[in-house]
Amino acid sequence: AQSAISECVNELVEYLDEKWEHLLGCDAKHLLHPSELARYADAIHKRGAPLRSVFGFIDCTIRKICRPTWWQRQAYSGHKKHHALKFQAIMLPNGIIGHLYGPMEGRRNDAFMLTESGLLQQFATFTFREDVGEDAPTEERNFYIFGDPAYGVGPHILSPYAGAGERTEEEGEWNAEMASVRIEVEHGFGIVANTWLFLNASWKMQLYHSPVG
């Protein structure tokens, strides 16, 4: 029965979340260790980014859901015009999602999710270069993530120059160079979504063609 399958999936998801939740947050001991951040930043710079300190790209993805029985207004996205759940993620240049937060109600915006996740507060404890002294300028001492203009600029996050009619030619070129590299985060979300759709379709085909005993 579909209800039994749903229960099995929910149990599995809860088990994985309880056991491996620390890897979905900020794994500063392994995946996001400062030495690894230096490797990511170097790879992004070699890919064409004008900066040497950006190690990943942050974005939110919204996943459509059926209209819920309760909390319909909270789940409704006025921008997308449907009910949904939102997730926040950081895509690393090696194709791995280095941080995942959510789900949250579809009505929430990206800036709200960033605040609620406490991500930047966590970054303040480990996103620094090991080979740079504390007396060095902040921009040389810290690593950063890069997002769209809605995220703004802070000690550990950067975004493009805003104001289409106010940017200089150099700022426009800088935005274009960062955008060409940032597209990788969209590819990351697409890979996850497409893989799930493929596996789901394959599973249904196997179920449909399996012999009935």
CSV table of C-alpha atoms in Angstrom, one decimal:
chain,number,residue,atom,x,y,z
A,1,ALA,CA,0.0,0.0,0.0
A,2,GLN,CA,1.2,3.5,-0.7
A,3,SER,CA,0.7,4.4,3.0
A,4,ALA,CA,3.0,1.6,4.1
A,5,ILE,CA,5.6,2.7,1.6
A,6,SER,CA,5.3,6.3,2.9
A,7,GLU,CA,5.8,5.1,6.5
A,8,CYS,CA,9.0,3.2,5.4
A,9,VAL,CA,10.4,6.2,3.7
A,10,ASN,CA,9.7,8.5,6.6
A,11,GLU,CA,11.3,6.0,9.1
A,12,LEU,CA,14.4,5.8,6.9
A,13,VAL,CA,14.7,9.6,6.5
A,14,GLU,CA,14.3,10.1,10.3
A,15,TYR,CA,17.0,7.5,10.9
A,16,LEU,CA,19.5,9.1,8.5
A,17,ASP,CA,18.8,12.5,9.9
A,18,GLU,CA,19.4,11.4,13.5
A,19,LYS,CA,22.6,9.5,12.6
A,20,TRP,CA,24.2,11.9,10.1
A,21,GLU,CA,22.7,15.3,10.8
A,22,HIS,CA,26.1,16.7,11.8
A,23,LEU,CA,27.3,16.1,8.2
A,24,LEU,CA,24.5,18.2,6.8
A,25,GLY,CA,25.3,21.1,9.0
A,26,CYS,CA,28.8,22.5,9.2
A,27,ASP,CA,31.3,19.6,9.2
A,28,ALA,CA,34.3,21.7,10.2
A,29,LYS,CA,36.4,18.7,11.1
A,30,HIS,CA,36.4,17.2,7.6
A,31,LEU,CA,34.4,18.5,4.7
A,32,LEU,CA,34.7,22.2,5.7
A,33,HIS,CA,38.0,22.1,7.5
A,34,PRO,CA,40.0,25.3,6.8
A,35,SER,CA,42.6,23.3,4.8
A,36,GLU,CA,39.7,22.0,2.6
A,37,LEU,CA,38.2,25.5,2.3
A,38,ALA,CA,41.6,26.6,0.9
A,39,ARG,CA,41.4,23.9,-1.8
A,40,TYR,CA,37.9,24.8,-2.7
A,41,ALA,CA,38.7,28.5,-3.0
A,42,ASP,CA,41.7,27.8,-5.1
A,43,ALA,CA,39.6,25.6,-7.5
A,44,ILE,CA,37.0,28.3,-7.8
A,45,HIS,CA,39.6,30.9,-8.6
A,46,LYS,CA,41.2,28.7,-11.2
A,47,ARG,CA,37.7,28.2,-12.7
A,48,GLY,CA,37.5,31.9,-13.4
A,49,ALA,CA,36.4,33.7,-10.3
A,50,PRO,CA,38.2,37.0,-9.6
A,51,LEU,CA,38.4,36.2,-5.9
A,52,ARG,CA,40.7,33.8,-4.1
A,53,SER,CA,38.6,33.5,-1.0
A,54,VAL,CA,35.2,32.1,-2.1
A,55,PHE,CA,34.9,28.4,-1.2
A,56,GLY,CA,31.2,27.8,-2.1
A,57,PHE,CA,27.9,29.1,-3.4
A,58,ILE,CA,24.8,29.5,-1.3
A,59,ASP,CA,21.3,29.4,-2.7
A,60,CYS,CA,17.8,28.2,-1.8
A,61,THR,CA,15.7,25.7,-3.7
A,62,ILE,CA,11.9,25.4,-3.4
A,63,ARG,CA,10.2,22.1,-3.8
A,64,LYS,CA,6.5,21.9,-4.7
A,65,ILE,CA,4.2,19.9,-2.4
A,66,CYS,CA,0.6,19.0,-2.4
A,67,ARG,CA,-1.7,21.4,-0.6
A,68,PRO,CA,-1.5,20.4,3.1
A,69,THR,CA,-4.4,19.8,5.3
A,70,TRP,CA,-3.1,22.2,7.9
A,71,TRP,CA,-0.8,25.3,7.7
A,72,GLN,CA,-1.7,26.0,4.1
A,73,ARG,CA,-0.9,29.7,4.3
A,74,GLN,CA,2.5,29.1,5.8
A,75,ALA,CA,3.4,26.6,3.0
A,76,TYR,CA,2.1,28.7,0.2
A,77,SER,CA,4.8,30.6,-1.8
A,78,GLY,CA,3.4,33.8,-3.2
A,79,HIS,CA,6.3,34.0,-5.6
A,80,LYS,CA,5.9,30.5,-7.1
A,81,LYS,CA,2.1,30.5,-6.7
A,82,HIS,CA,2.0,27.0,-5.1
A,83,HIS,CA,2.6,25.2,-1.8
A,84,ALA,CA,6.1,24.3,-1.2
A,85,LEU,CA,9.0,23.6,1.1
A,86,LYS,CA,12.3,25.5,1.0
A,87,PHE,CA,15.9,24.3,1.5
A,88,GLN,CA,19.1,26.2,1.9
A,89,ALA,CA,22.3,24.7,0.6
A,90,ILE,CA,26.0,25.4,-0.1
A,91,MET,CA,27.4,23.8,-3.2
A,92,LEU,CA,31.2,23.1,-3.2
A,93,PRO,CA,33.3,23.0,-6.3
A,94,ASN,CA,33.7,19.2,-6.0
A,95,GLY,CA,30.0,18.8,-6.5
A,96,ILE,CA,29.2,18.0,-2.9
A,97,ILE,CA,26.6,19.9,-0.9
A,98,GLY,CA,28.6,21.2,2.0
A,99,HIS,CA,25.6,22.4,4.1
A,100,LEU,CA,21.9,21.7,4.0
A,101,TYR,CA,19.2,23.5,6.1
A,102,GLY,CA,15.5,22.9,6.0
A,103,PRO,CA,12.8,22.3,5.2
A,104,MET,CA,11.0,25.6,6.0
A,105,GLU,CA,7.7,27.0,4.9
A,106,GLY,CA,7.5,28.0,1.3
A,107,ARG,CA,6.5,31.6,2.2
A,108,ARG,CA,9.9,32.3,3.7
A,109,ASN,CA,12.5,34.3,1.8
A,110,ASP,CA,16.2,33.4,1.4
A,111,ALA,CA,17.5,36.0,3.9
A,112,PHE,CA,15.2,34.7,6.6
A,113,MET,CA,16.4,31.2,6.1
A,114,LEU,CA,20.0,32.4,6.3
A,115,THR,CA,19.3,34.1,9.6
A,116,GLU,CA,17.4,31.1,11.0
A,117,SER,CA,20.1,28.6,10.1
A,118,GLY,CA,22.7,30.4,12.1
A,119,LEU,CA,25.2,29.6,9.3
A,120,LEU,CA,27.2,32.8,9.5
A,121,GLN,CA,27.6,32.5,13.2
A,122,GLN,CA,29.0,29.0,12.8
A,123,PHE,CA,31.4,30.3,10.0
A,124,ALA,CA,32.8,32.8,12.5
A,125,THR,CA,34.4,29.9,14.4
A,126,PHE,CA,36.3,28.2,11.6
A,127,THR,CA,36.2,29.8,8.1
A,128,PHE,CA,39.7,31.4,8.4
A,129,ARG,CA,43.0,30.8,6.6
A,130,GLU,CA,45.5,28.8,8.6
A,131,ASP,CA,48.5,30.4,7.0
A,132,VAL,CA,47.4,34.1,7.6
A,133,GLY,CA,48.0,35.9,10.9
A,134,GLU,CA,45.3,37.6,12.9
A,135,ASP,CA,46.8,41.0,12.1
A,136,ALA,CA,46.0,40.6,8.4
A,137,PRO,CA,43.0,42.4,6.9
A,138,THR,CA,39.7,40.6,7.2
A,139,GLU,CA,39.3,40.1,3.5
A,140,GLU,CA,42.6,38.2,3.4
A,141,ARG,CA,42.0,36.3,6.6
A,142,ASN,CA,38.5,34.8,6.1
A,143,PHE,CA,36.9,32.5,3.6
A,144,TYR,CA,33.5,33.4,2.1
A,145,ILE,CA,30.4,32.0,0.4
A,146,PHE,CA,28.8,33.7,-2.5
A,147,GLY,CA,25.1,34.2,-3.1
A,148,ASP,CA,22.6,36.4,-5.0
A,149,PRO,CA,22.1,40.1,-4.1
A,150,ALA,CA,19.3,39.3,-1.6
A,151,TYR,CA,22.0,37.9,0.8
A,152,GLY,CA,23.9,41.2,0.9
A,153,VAL,CA,27.6,41.4,2.1
A,154,GLY,CA,29.0,40.4,5.5
A,155,PRO,CA,32.1,39.0,7.2
A,156,HIS,CA,31.6,35.6,5.7
A,157,ILE,CA,29.3,36.1,2.7
A,158,LEU,CA,29.5,38.1,-0.5
A,159,SER,CA,27.1,38.9,-3.3
A,160,PRO,CA,27.2,40.7,-6.7
A,161,TYR,CA,27.2,44.5,-7.1
A,162,ALA,CA,23.6,45.7,-7.1
A,163,GLY,CA,21.9,48.4,-9.1
A,164,ALA,CA,21.9,47.8,-12.8
A,165,GLY,CA,22.1,51.4,-13.7
A,166,GLU,CA,24.7,52.3,-11.1
A,167,ARG,CA,27.4,49.7,-11.7
A,168,THR,CA,30.7,50.6,-13.3
A,169,GLU,CA,32.1,48.6,-16.3
A,170,GLU,CA,34.6,46.9,-13.9
A,171,GLU,CA,31.8,46.0,-11.5
A,172,GLY,CA,29.7,44.6,-14.4
A,173,GLU,CA,32.6,42.4,-15.5
A,174,TRP,CA,33.2,41.2,-12.0
A,175,ASN,CA,29.6,40.2,-11.6
A,176,ALA,CA,29.7,38.3,-14.9
A,177,GLU,CA,32.8,36.4,-13.9
A,178,MET,CA,31.3,35.4,-10.6
A,179,ALA,CA,28.0,34.5,-12.2
A,180,SER,CA,29.7,32.1,-14.7
A,181,VAL,CA,31.2,30.2,-11.8
A,182,ARG,CA,28.1,30.5,-9.5
A,183,ILE,CA,25.9,28.6,-12.0
A,184,GLU,CA,27.4,25.4,-10.5
A,185,VAL,CA,25.1,25.7,-7.5
A,186,GLU,CA,22.1,25.5,-9.8
A,187,HIS,CA,23.6,22.5,-11.5
A,188,GLY,CA,24.0,20.9,-8.0
A,189,PHE,CA,20.3,21.3,-7.2
A,190,GLY,CA,19.4,20.0,-10.6
A,191,ILE,CA,21.5,16.9,-10.2
A,192,VAL,CA,19.8,16.1,-6.9
A,193,ALA,CA,16.3,16.7,-8.2
A,194,ASN,CA,16.9,14.8,-11.5
A,195,THR,CA,18.5,11.9,-9.7
A,196,TRP,CA,15.5,11.6,-7.4
A,197,LEU,CA,13.1,11.7,-10.4
A,198,PHE,CA,15.1,9.1,-12.2
A,199,LEU,CA,15.3,6.7,-9.3
A,200,ASN,CA,11.6,7.2,-8.5
A,201,ALA,CA,10.7,6.5,-12.1
A,202,SER,CA,12.9,3.4,-12.2
A,203,TRP,CA,11.5,2.1,-9.0
A,204,LYS,CA,7.9,2.5,-10.3
A,205,MET,CA,8.8,0.7,-13.5
A,206,GLN,CA,10.3,-2.2,-11.5
A,207,LEU,CA,7.3,-2.4,-9.3
A,208,TYR,CA,4.9,-2.3,-12.3
A,209,HIS,CA,6.8,-5.1,-14.2
A,210,SER,CA,7.6,-7.2,-11.2
A,211,PRO,CA,5.8,-10.6,-11.1
A,212,VAL,CA,3.0,-11.0,-8.6
A,213,GLY,CA,3.6,-14.0,-6.4
